[in-house]
Coordinates of N, CA, C and O in Angstrom, one line a residue:
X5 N -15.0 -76.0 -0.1 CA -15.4 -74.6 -0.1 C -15.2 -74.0 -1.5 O -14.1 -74.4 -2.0
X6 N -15.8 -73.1 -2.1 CA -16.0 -72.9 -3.5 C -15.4 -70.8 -3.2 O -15.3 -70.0 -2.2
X7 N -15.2 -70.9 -4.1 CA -14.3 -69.5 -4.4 C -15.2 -68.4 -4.4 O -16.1 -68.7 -5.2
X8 N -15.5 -67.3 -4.0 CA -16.2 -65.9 -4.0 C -16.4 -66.1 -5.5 O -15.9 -67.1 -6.1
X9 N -17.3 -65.2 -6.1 CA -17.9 -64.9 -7.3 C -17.5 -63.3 -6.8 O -17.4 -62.8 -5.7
X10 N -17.4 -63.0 -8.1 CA -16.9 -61.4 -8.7 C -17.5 -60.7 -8.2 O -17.1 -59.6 -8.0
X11 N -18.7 -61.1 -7.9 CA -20.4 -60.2 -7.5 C -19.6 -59.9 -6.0 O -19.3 -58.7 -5.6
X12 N -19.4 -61.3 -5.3 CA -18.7 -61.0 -3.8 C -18.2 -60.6 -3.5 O -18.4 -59.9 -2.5
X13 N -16.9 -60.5 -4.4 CA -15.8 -59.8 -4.0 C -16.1 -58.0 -4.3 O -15.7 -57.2 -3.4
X14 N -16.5 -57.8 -5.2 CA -17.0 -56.4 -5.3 C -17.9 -55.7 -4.4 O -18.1 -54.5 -4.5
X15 N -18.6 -56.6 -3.3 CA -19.4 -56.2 -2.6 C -18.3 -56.1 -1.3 O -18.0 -55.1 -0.7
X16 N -18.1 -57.1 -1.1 CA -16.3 -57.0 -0.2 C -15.9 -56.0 -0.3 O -16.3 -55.1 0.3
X17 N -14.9 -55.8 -1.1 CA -14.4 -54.3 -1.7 C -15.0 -53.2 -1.4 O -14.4 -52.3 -0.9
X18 N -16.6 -53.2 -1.7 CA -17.1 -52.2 -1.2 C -17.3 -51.5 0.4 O -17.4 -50.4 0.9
X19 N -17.4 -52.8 0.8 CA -17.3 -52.4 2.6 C -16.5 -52.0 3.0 O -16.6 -51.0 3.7
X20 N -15.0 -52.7 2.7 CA -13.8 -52.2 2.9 C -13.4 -50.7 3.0 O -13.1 -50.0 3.9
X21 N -13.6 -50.7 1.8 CA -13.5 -49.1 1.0 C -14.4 -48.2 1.6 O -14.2 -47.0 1.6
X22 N -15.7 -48.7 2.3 CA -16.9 -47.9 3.2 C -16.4 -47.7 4.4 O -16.8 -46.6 4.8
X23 N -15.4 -48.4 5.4 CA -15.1 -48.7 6.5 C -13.9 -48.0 6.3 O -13.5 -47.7 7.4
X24 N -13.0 -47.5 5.2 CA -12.0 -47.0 5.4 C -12.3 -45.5 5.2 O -11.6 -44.6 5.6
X25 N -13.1 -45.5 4.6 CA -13.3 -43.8 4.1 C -14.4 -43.2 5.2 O -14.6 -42.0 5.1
X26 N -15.2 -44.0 6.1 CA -15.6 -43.8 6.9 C -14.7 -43.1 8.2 O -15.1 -42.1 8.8
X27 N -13.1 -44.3 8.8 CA -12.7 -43.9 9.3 C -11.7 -42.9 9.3 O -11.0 -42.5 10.3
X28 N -11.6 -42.5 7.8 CA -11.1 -41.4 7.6 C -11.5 -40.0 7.8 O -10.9 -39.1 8.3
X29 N -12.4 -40.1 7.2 CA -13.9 -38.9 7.5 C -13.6 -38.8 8.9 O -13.3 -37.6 9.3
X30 N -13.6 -39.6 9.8 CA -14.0 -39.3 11.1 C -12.6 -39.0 11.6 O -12.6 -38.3 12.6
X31 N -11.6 -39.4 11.2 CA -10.0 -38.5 11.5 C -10.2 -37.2 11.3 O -10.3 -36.4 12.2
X32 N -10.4 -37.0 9.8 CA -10.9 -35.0 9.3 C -11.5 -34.4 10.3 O -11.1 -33.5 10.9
X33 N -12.7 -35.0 10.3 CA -13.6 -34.5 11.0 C -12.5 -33.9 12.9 O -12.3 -32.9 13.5
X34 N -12.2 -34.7 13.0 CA -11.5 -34.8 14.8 C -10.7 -33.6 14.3 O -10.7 -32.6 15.0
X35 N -9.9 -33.4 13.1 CA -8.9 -32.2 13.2 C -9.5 -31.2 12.8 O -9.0 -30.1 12.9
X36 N -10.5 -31.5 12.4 CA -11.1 -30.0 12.4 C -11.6 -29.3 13.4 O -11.3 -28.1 13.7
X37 N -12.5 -30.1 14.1 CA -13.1 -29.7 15.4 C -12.0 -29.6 16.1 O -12.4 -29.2 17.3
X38 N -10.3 -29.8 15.9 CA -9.0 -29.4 17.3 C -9.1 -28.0 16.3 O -9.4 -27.0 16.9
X39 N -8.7 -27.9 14.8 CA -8.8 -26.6 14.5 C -9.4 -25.5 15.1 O -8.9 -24.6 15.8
X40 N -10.6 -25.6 14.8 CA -12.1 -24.7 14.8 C -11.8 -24.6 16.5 O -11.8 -23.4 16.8
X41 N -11.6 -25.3 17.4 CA -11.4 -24.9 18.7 C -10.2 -23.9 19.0 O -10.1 -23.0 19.8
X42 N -9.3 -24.5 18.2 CA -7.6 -23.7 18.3 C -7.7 -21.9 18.1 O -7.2 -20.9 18.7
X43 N -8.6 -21.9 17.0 CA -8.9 -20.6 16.4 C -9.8 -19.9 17.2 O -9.8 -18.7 17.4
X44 N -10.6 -20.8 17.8 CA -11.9 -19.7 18.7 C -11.3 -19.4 20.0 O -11.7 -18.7 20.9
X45 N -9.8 -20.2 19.9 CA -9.2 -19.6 21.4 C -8.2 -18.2 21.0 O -8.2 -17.2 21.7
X46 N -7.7 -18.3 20.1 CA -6.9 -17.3 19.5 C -7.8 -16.3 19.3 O -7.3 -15.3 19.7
X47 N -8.9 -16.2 19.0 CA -9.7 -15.2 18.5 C -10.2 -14.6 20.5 O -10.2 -13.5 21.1
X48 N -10.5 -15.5 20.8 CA -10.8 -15.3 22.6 C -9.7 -14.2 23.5 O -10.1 -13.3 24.2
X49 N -8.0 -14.8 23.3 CA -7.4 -14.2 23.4 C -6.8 -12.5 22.8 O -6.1 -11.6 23.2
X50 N -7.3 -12.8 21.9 CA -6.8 -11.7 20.7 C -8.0 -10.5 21.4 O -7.6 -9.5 21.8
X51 N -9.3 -10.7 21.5 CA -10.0 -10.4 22.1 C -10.4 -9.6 23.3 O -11.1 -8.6 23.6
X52 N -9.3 -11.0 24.4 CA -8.9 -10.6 25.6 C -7.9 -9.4 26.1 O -7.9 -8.7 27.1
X53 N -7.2 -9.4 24.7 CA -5.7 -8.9 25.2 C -6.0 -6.9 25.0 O -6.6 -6.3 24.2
X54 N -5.4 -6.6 25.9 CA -5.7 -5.1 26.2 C -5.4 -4.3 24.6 O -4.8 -4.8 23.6
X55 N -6.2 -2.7 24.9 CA -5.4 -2.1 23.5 C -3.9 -1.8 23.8 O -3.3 -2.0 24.9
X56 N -3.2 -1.2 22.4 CA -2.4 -1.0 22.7 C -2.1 0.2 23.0 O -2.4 1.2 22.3
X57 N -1.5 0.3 24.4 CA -1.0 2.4 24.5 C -1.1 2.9 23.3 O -0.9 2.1 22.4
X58 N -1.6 4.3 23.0 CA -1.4 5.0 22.2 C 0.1 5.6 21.7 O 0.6 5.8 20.5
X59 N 0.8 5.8 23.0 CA 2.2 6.3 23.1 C 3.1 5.5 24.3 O 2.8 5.2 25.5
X60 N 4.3 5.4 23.5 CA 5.4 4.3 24.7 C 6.6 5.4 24.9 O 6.9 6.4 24.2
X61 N 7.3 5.0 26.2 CA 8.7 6.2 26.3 C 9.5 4.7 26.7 O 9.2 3.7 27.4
X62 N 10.7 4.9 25.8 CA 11.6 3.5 25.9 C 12.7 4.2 27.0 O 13.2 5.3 27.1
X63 N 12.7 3.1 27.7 CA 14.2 3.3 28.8 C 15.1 2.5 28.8 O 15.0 1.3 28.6
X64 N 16.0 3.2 29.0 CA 17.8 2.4 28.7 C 17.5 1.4 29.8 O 16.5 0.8 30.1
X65 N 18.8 1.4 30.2 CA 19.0 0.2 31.1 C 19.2 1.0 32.7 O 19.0 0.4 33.8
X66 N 19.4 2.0 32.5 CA 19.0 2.5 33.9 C 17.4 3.1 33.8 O 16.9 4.0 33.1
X67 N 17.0 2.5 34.7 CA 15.3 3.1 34.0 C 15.3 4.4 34.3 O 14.2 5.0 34.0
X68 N 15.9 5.0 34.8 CA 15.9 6.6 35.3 C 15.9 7.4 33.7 O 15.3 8.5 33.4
X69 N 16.4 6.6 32.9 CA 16.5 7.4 31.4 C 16.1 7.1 30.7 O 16.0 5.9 30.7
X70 N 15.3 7.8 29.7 CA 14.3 7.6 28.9 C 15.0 7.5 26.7 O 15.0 8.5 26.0
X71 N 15.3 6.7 26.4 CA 16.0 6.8 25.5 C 14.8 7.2 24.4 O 15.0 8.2 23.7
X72 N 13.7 6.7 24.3 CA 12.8 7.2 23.3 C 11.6 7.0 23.0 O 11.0 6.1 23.4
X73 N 10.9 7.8 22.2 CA 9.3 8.2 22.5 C 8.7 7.3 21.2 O 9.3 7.3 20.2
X74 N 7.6 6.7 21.3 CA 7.0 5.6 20.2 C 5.9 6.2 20.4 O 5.7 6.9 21.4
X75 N 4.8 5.8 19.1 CA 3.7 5.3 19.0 C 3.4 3.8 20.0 O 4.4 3.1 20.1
X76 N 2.3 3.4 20.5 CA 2.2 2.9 20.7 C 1.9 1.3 20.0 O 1.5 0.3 20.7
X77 N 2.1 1.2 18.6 CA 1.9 -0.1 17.7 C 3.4 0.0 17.2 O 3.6 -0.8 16.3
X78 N 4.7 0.8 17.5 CA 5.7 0.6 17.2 C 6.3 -0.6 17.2 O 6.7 -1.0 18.3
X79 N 6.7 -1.5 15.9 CA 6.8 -2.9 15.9 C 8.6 -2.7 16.5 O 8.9 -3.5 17.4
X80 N 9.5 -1.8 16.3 CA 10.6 -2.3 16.9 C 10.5 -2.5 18.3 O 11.4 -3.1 18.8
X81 N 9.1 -2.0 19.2 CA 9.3 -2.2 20.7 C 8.7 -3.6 21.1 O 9.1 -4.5 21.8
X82 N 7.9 -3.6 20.5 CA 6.8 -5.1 20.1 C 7.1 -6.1 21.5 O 8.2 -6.6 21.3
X83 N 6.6 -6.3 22.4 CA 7.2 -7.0 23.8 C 8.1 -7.0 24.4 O 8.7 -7.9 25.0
X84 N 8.7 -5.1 24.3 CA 10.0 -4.6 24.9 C 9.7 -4.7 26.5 O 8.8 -3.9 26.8
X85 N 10.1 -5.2 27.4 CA 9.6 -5.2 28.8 C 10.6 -3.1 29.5 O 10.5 -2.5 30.6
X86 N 11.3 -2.8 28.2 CA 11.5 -1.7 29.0 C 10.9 -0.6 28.3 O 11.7 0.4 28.2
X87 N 9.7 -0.6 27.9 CA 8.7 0.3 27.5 C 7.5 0.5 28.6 O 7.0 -0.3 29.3
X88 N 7.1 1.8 28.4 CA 5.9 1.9 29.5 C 4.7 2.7 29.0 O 5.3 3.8 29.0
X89 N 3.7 2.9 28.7 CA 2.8 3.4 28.5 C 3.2 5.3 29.0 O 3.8 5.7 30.0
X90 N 2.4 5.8 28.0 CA 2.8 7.4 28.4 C 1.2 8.0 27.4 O 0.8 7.5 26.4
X91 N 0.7 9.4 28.5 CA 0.1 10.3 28.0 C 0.5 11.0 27.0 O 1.7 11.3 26.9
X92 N -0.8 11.5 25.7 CA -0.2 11.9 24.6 C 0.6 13.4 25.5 O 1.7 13.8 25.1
X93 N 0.0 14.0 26.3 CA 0.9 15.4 27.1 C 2.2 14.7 27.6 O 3.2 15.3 27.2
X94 N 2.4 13.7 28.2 CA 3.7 12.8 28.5 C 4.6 13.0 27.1 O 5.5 13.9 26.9
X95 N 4.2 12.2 26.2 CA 4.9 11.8 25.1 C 5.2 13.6 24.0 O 6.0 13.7 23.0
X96 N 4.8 14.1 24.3 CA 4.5 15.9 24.0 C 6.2 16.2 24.8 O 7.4 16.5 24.4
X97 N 5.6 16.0 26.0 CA 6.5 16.9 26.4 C 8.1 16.0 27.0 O 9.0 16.7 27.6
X98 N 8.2 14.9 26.8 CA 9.3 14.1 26.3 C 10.2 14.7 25.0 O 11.3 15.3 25.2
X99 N 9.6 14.5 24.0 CA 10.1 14.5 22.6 C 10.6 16.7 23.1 O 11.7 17.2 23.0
X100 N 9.6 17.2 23.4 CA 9.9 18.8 23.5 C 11.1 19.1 24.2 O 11.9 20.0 23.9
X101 N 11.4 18.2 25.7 CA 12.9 18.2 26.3 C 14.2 17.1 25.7 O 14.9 16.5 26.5
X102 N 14.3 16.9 24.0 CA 15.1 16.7 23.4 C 15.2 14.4 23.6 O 16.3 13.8 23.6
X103 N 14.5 13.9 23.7 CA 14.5 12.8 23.8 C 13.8 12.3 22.2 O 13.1 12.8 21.4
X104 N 14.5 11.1 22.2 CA 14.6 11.3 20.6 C 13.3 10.1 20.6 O 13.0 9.1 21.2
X105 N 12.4 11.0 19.2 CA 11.4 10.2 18.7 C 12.3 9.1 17.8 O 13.4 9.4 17.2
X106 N 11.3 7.6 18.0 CA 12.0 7.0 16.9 C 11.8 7.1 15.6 O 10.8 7.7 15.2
X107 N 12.6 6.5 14.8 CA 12.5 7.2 13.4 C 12.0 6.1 12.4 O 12.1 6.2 11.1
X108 N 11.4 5.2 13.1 CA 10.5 4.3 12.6 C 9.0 4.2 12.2 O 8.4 3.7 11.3
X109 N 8.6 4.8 13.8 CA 6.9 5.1 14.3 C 6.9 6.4 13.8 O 5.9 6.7 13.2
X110 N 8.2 7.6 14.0 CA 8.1 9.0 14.1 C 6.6 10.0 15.2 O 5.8 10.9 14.9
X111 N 6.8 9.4 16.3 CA 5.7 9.7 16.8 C 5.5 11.6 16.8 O 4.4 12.2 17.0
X112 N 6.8 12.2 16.6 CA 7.2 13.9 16.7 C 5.9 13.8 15.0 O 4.7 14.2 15.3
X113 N 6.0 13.6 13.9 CA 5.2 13.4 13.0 C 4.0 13.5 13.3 O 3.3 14.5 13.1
X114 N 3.4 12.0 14.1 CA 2.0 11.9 14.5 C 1.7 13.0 15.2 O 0.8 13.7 14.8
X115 N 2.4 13.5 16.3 CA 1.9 14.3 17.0 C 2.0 15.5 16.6 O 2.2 16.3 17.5
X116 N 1.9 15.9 15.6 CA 2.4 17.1 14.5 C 3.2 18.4 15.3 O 3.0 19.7 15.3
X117 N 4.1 17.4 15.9 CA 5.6 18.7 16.4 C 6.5 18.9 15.2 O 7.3 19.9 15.3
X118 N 6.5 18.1 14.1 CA 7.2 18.6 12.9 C 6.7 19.9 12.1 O 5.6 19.9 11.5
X119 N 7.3 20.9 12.1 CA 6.8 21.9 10.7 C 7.3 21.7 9.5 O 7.0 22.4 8.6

C-alpha cells in the first residue's frame, strides 16, 4: 500500500474541516433558533402582562391600614403582594386624610397636591 500524496491529504483535510464547520454551523444555528424563540416568548409575555395601575395604596400588615400612596411604576413596590390598585380620586383622597405619599414616586407631586 503506497502513502497518500499531498494532493490527498489536502483534499482529506478538506472534508474534514467541511464536516466540522458544517456541524458547527448547524450547533449555531440550533441556538439561535432556542434564542429567537426564548425572546418571542418574552416579548409574548411582556405583551401579555396587564398595565400597570396608575396609583397603588400600600398596607401594613394589618390590611385594615393603609401605610402609603404610590404611583403605580413605583420600583420600591415592584411585586409587593401588599399593594392594591387605587383610583386617581382614591389615591387624592388617601394622601388628603394624612397617609403618607412615598418619597420616592412622590405621587402628592404627580397629582399636583404640592404648592
Amino acid at each position: 500500500m503506497s502513502e497518500p500524496s499531498r494532493l490527498e491529504l489536502l483534499h482529506f483535510t478538506r472534508r474534514v474541516v467541511m464536516q466540522q464547520a458544517t456541524a458547527a454551523l448547524r450547533q449555531i444555528d440550533g441556538w439561535i433558533a432556542e434564542e429567537e424563540r426564548r425572546e418571542t416568548e418574552r416579548r409574548r409575555r411582556e405583551e401579555d402582562r396587564p398595565p400597570h395601575p396608575e396609583w397603588l395604596v400600600q398596607h401594613g400588615l394589618n390590611p385594615k391600614n393603609i401605610d402609603a400612596v404610590h404611583t403605580g411604576d413605583c420600583w420600591t413596590v415592584e411585586g409587593s403582594d401588599r399593594c392594591r390598585p387605587v383610583s386617581r380620586d382614591q389615591a387624592v383622597e388617601a394622601i388628603r386624610h394624612q397617609v403618607p405619599a412615598c418619597t420616592f414616586c412622590r405621587p402628592d407631586t404627580v397629582l399636583g397636591l404640592l404648592e
